[in-house]
Each structure stands twice: as C-alpha cells, then as structure tokens.
Coordinates of C-alpha atoms in Angstrom, one line a residue:
M40 CA 129.3 168.4 122.6
E41 CA 128.3 171.6 121.0
N42 CA 124.9 173.0 121.5
N43 CA 124.1 174.2 118.0
P44 CA 120.9 173.5 116.0
N45 CA 122.8 171.5 113.3
S46 CA 123.9 168.9 115.9
S47 CA 120.3 168.5 117.2
S48 CA 118.9 168.2 113.7
R49 CA 121.5 165.6 112.8
T50 CA 120.7 163.5 115.9
D51 CA 117.0 163.7 115.0
R52 CA 117.7 162.5 111.5
K53 CA 119.8 159.6 112.7
L54 CA 117.0 158.6 115.2
V55 CA 114.4 158.8 112.4
E56 CA 116.5 156.7 110.1
R57 CA 117.2 154.1 112.8
N58 CA 113.5 153.9 113.5
R59 CA 112.8 153.5 109.8
R60 CA 115.4 150.7 109.4
N61 CA 114.0 148.9 112.5
Q62 CA 110.4 149.2 111.1
M63 CA 111.6 147.8 107.7
K64 CA 113.4 145.0 109.4
A65 CA 110.2 144.1 111.3
L66 CA 108.2 144.2 108.1
Y67 CA 110.6 142.0 106.3
S68 CA 110.5 139.5 109.1
K69 CA 106.7 139.5 109.1
L70 CA 106.7 138.9 105.3
N71 CA 109.3 136.1 105.6
S72 CA 107.2 134.4 108.4
L73 CA 104.2 134.2 105.9
L74 CA 106.2 132.2 103.4
P75 CA 106.4 128.4 103.5
H76 CA 109.7 127.2 105.0
P77 CA 110.9 124.1 103.1
D78 CA 114.5 125.0 104.1
S79 CA 116.2 127.4 106.5
R80 CA 116.0 131.1 105.5
E81 CA 119.0 132.1 107.6
S82 CA 121.4 132.0 104.7
T83 CA 119.0 133.7 102.2
S84 CA 119.8 137.3 101.5
L85 CA 117.1 140.0 101.8
P86 CA 116.7 140.6 98.0
D87 CA 116.4 136.8 97.5
Q88 CA 113.7 136.6 100.3
L89 CA 111.8 139.5 98.6
D90 CA 112.1 137.7 95.2
E91 CA 110.9 134.5 96.7
A92 CA 107.9 136.3 98.3
A93 CA 106.9 137.9 95.0
N94 CA 107.1 134.5 93.2
Y95 CA 105.1 132.8 96.0
I96 CA 102.4 135.5 95.7
K97 CA 102.3 135.0 91.9
R98 CA 102.0 131.2 92.3
L99 CA 99.1 131.8 94.8
Q100 CA 97.4 134.1 92.4
I101 CA 97.6 131.5 89.6
K102 CA 96.4 128.8 91.9
V103 CA 93.4 130.9 93.0
E104 CA 92.5 131.6 89.4
R105 CA 92.8 127.9 88.5
M106 CA 90.5 127.0 91.5
K107 CA 88.0 129.6 90.3
E108 CA 88.0 128.1 86.9
R109 CA 87.7 124.6 88.3
K110 CA 84.7 125.7 90.5
D111 CA 83.1 127.3 87.4
S112 CA 83.7 124.2 85.3
L113 CA 82.3 121.9 88.1
M114 CA 79.2 124.1 88.4
G115 CA 78.8 123.9 84.6
V116 CA 79.2 120.1 84.7
E117 CA 76.5 119.9 87.3
R118 CA 74.1 122.0 85.3
S119 CA 74.8 120.2 82.0
T120 CA 74.5 116.8 83.7
N121 CA 71.0 117.8 84.9
T122 CA 69.9 119.1 81.5
T123 CA 71.6 116.8 79.0
C124 CA 69.6 114.0 77.5
R125 CA 71.2 110.6 76.7
S126 CA 70.7 110.8 73.0
S127 CA 74.0 112.6 72.4
R128 CA 76.1 109.4 72.9
G129 CA 79.9 110.0 72.5
S130 CA 79.7 113.7 71.8
K131 CA 80.5 114.8 75.4
S132 CA 82.6 118.0 75.6
P133 CA 86.1 117.3 76.9
Q134 CA 86.8 118.5 80.4
I135 CA 90.2 118.8 82.2
Q136 CA 91.0 119.3 85.8
I137 CA 94.7 119.8 86.8
H138 CA 95.8 119.5 90.4
E139 CA 99.3 120.9 91.1
M140 CA 101.3 119.5 94.1
G141 CA 104.7 121.0 94.0
S142 CA 106.5 119.4 91.0
S143 CA 103.7 116.8 90.6
L144 CA 100.6 117.1 88.6
V145 CA 97.4 115.0 88.6
I146 CA 95.4 115.4 85.5
G147 CA 91.7 114.4 85.2
L148 CA 90.5 114.3 81.6
T149 CA 86.9 113.5 80.9
T150 CA 85.9 112.8 77.2
G151 CA 83.3 111.1 75.2
S152 CA 83.9 107.5 74.1
N153 CA 84.8 108.7 70.6
S154 CA 87.5 111.2 71.6
Q155 CA 90.6 109.0 72.0
F156 CA 92.7 111.5 70.1
I157 CA 92.3 114.0 73.0
F158 CA 94.0 111.6 75.4
N159 CA 96.8 110.8 72.8
E160 CA 97.4 114.5 72.1
T161 CA 97.5 115.2 75.9
I162 CA 100.3 112.5 76.3
R163 CA 102.2 114.0 73.3
I164 CA 102.0 117.5 74.9
L165 CA 103.3 116.1 78.2
H166 CA 106.2 114.4 76.5
E167 CA 107.0 117.6 74.6
E168 CA 107.1 119.5 77.9
G169 CA 109.5 117.0 79.4
A170 CA 107.1 115.7 82.0
E171 CA 107.7 112.2 83.4
I172 CA 104.4 110.2 83.4
V173 CA 104.3 108.1 86.5
N174 CA 100.9 106.5 85.9
A175 CA 97.9 106.7 83.5
S176 CA 94.6 105.0 83.8
F177 CA 91.0 105.3 82.6
S178 CA 87.5 104.2 83.4
V179 CA 84.5 104.0 81.1
V180 CA 80.9 104.8 82.3
D181 CA 78.2 104.7 79.6
D182 CA 79.6 107.0 76.9
T183 CA 82.1 108.9 79.1
V184 CA 85.8 108.1 79.5
F185 CA 87.6 109.3 82.7
H186 CA 91.3 109.5 82.2
T187 CA 93.7 110.0 85.2
I188 CA 97.4 110.9 84.6
H189 CA 99.9 111.3 87.3
L190 CA 103.2 113.0 86.4
T191 CA 106.2 114.8 87.7
V192 CA 107.8 117.9 86.3
E193 CA 111.4 118.6 86.9
E194 CA 111.6 122.3 87.9
S195 CA 115.0 123.8 87.3
A196 CA 116.1 127.1 88.7
A197 CA 115.6 128.6 85.3
D198 CA 112.1 127.2 84.8
V199 CA 110.1 127.6 88.0
Y200 CA 106.8 127.7 86.2
G201 CA 107.0 124.3 84.3
A202 CA 103.9 122.8 85.9
T203 CA 102.0 126.1 85.3
R204 CA 103.0 126.2 81.7
I205 CA 101.9 122.6 81.1
S206 CA 98.6 123.3 82.8
E207 CA 97.9 126.3 80.7
R208 CA 98.9 124.5 77.5
L209 CA 96.7 121.5 78.2
K210 CA 93.7 123.8 79.1
K211 CA 94.1 125.6 75.8
F212 CA 94.4 122.4 73.9
V213 CA 91.2 120.9 75.5
H214 CA 89.3 124.2 75.0
D215 CA 90.4 124.4 71.3
A216 CA 89.5 120.7 70.8
D217 CA 86.0 121.4 72.3
A218 CA 85.5 124.4 70.1
Y219 CA 86.6 122.4 67.0
D220 CA 84.1 119.7 67.7
K221 CA 81.1 122.1 67.9

C-alpha cells in the first residue's frame, strides 16, 4: 500500500462513515424498541419503521391533549357541581368523554333530561362515520342522563385516524350544542 496522504485521508473518511452508520443503526434500534410491538418488525423496512414511529408519536400527542381536556372538563364538572343550585332542572350543559382503545371507542355523554336530541345526533354522526355501535345504554339520576355508547371503528390502511376524527367531530358537536343552548 502506498504511503501517501490521500490514502490515509480516504481511510479516515471510511472509518468516520462506518462509525456514523453504526451510530445511526443503534439509534434506529433504540427508536424501534420504544414502539409497541403488536407484530414482528423484522420484515418492516427502515423507512416504514420511521413512518410508524412518527405516526405513533402523533397519536400519543393527540391522546395527551385529549387527556388534558378530560382532566380540565372533570375539574370543571367538580367545580360546577359544588356551585350549581338545583333550580336549573333539565338545563345541564352536555359533557362528553371519549376513551379510545385501539379501534374501539367508549363514549360517555352526560346531558340534561330535556336534551334527547344530543344523543340522537351523536348516534347519527357515528353512523355517518361508519362506526359499528356494539352497545348503547343510559341511566337517569335526578335531571341528568348518563349515556354510554360502545363502538368499533374499522381502520383501513388509508384511514388510520378514524377514531380520532370521530372523537373530534363529536366534541365539536357537543360544544356547539352547548353554545347554542346558552
């Protein structure tokens, strides 16, 4: 082998590049290990793994935002329960809680006893979105109606965010219905 500066420089560049590739491989493996593993990742290409990681992070961000909203709404419910007097029978503001479990949703809808249209409209929206309602029930306590709806959403490869879209649409509807009643 020749002893010229170009050969040494080329070897250094190869070594630096090999180290960079090894470091990237280790980082990809670390990222992949943080993802839930419903199936084997061995046959998944690197770009697909990165895409899956990005989608997973987005879903987690949406979930965190939803949980913050739920916490705020529950804190608001506690405060309003302590300060509301019983003279406002039937005029309870509608509340909605949506729990997402994969392709299943559990919806808790709380309304006043005179707000049956909100439940009917919720069912209509779910049918429009193609959700399959597994079970729906309600309980009445004083002037409050507690509706519970269990449903499944078929998530195709083209529509990974079906449950999220339904959640956002229902929240907007309940919020708009509440604003309309005031």
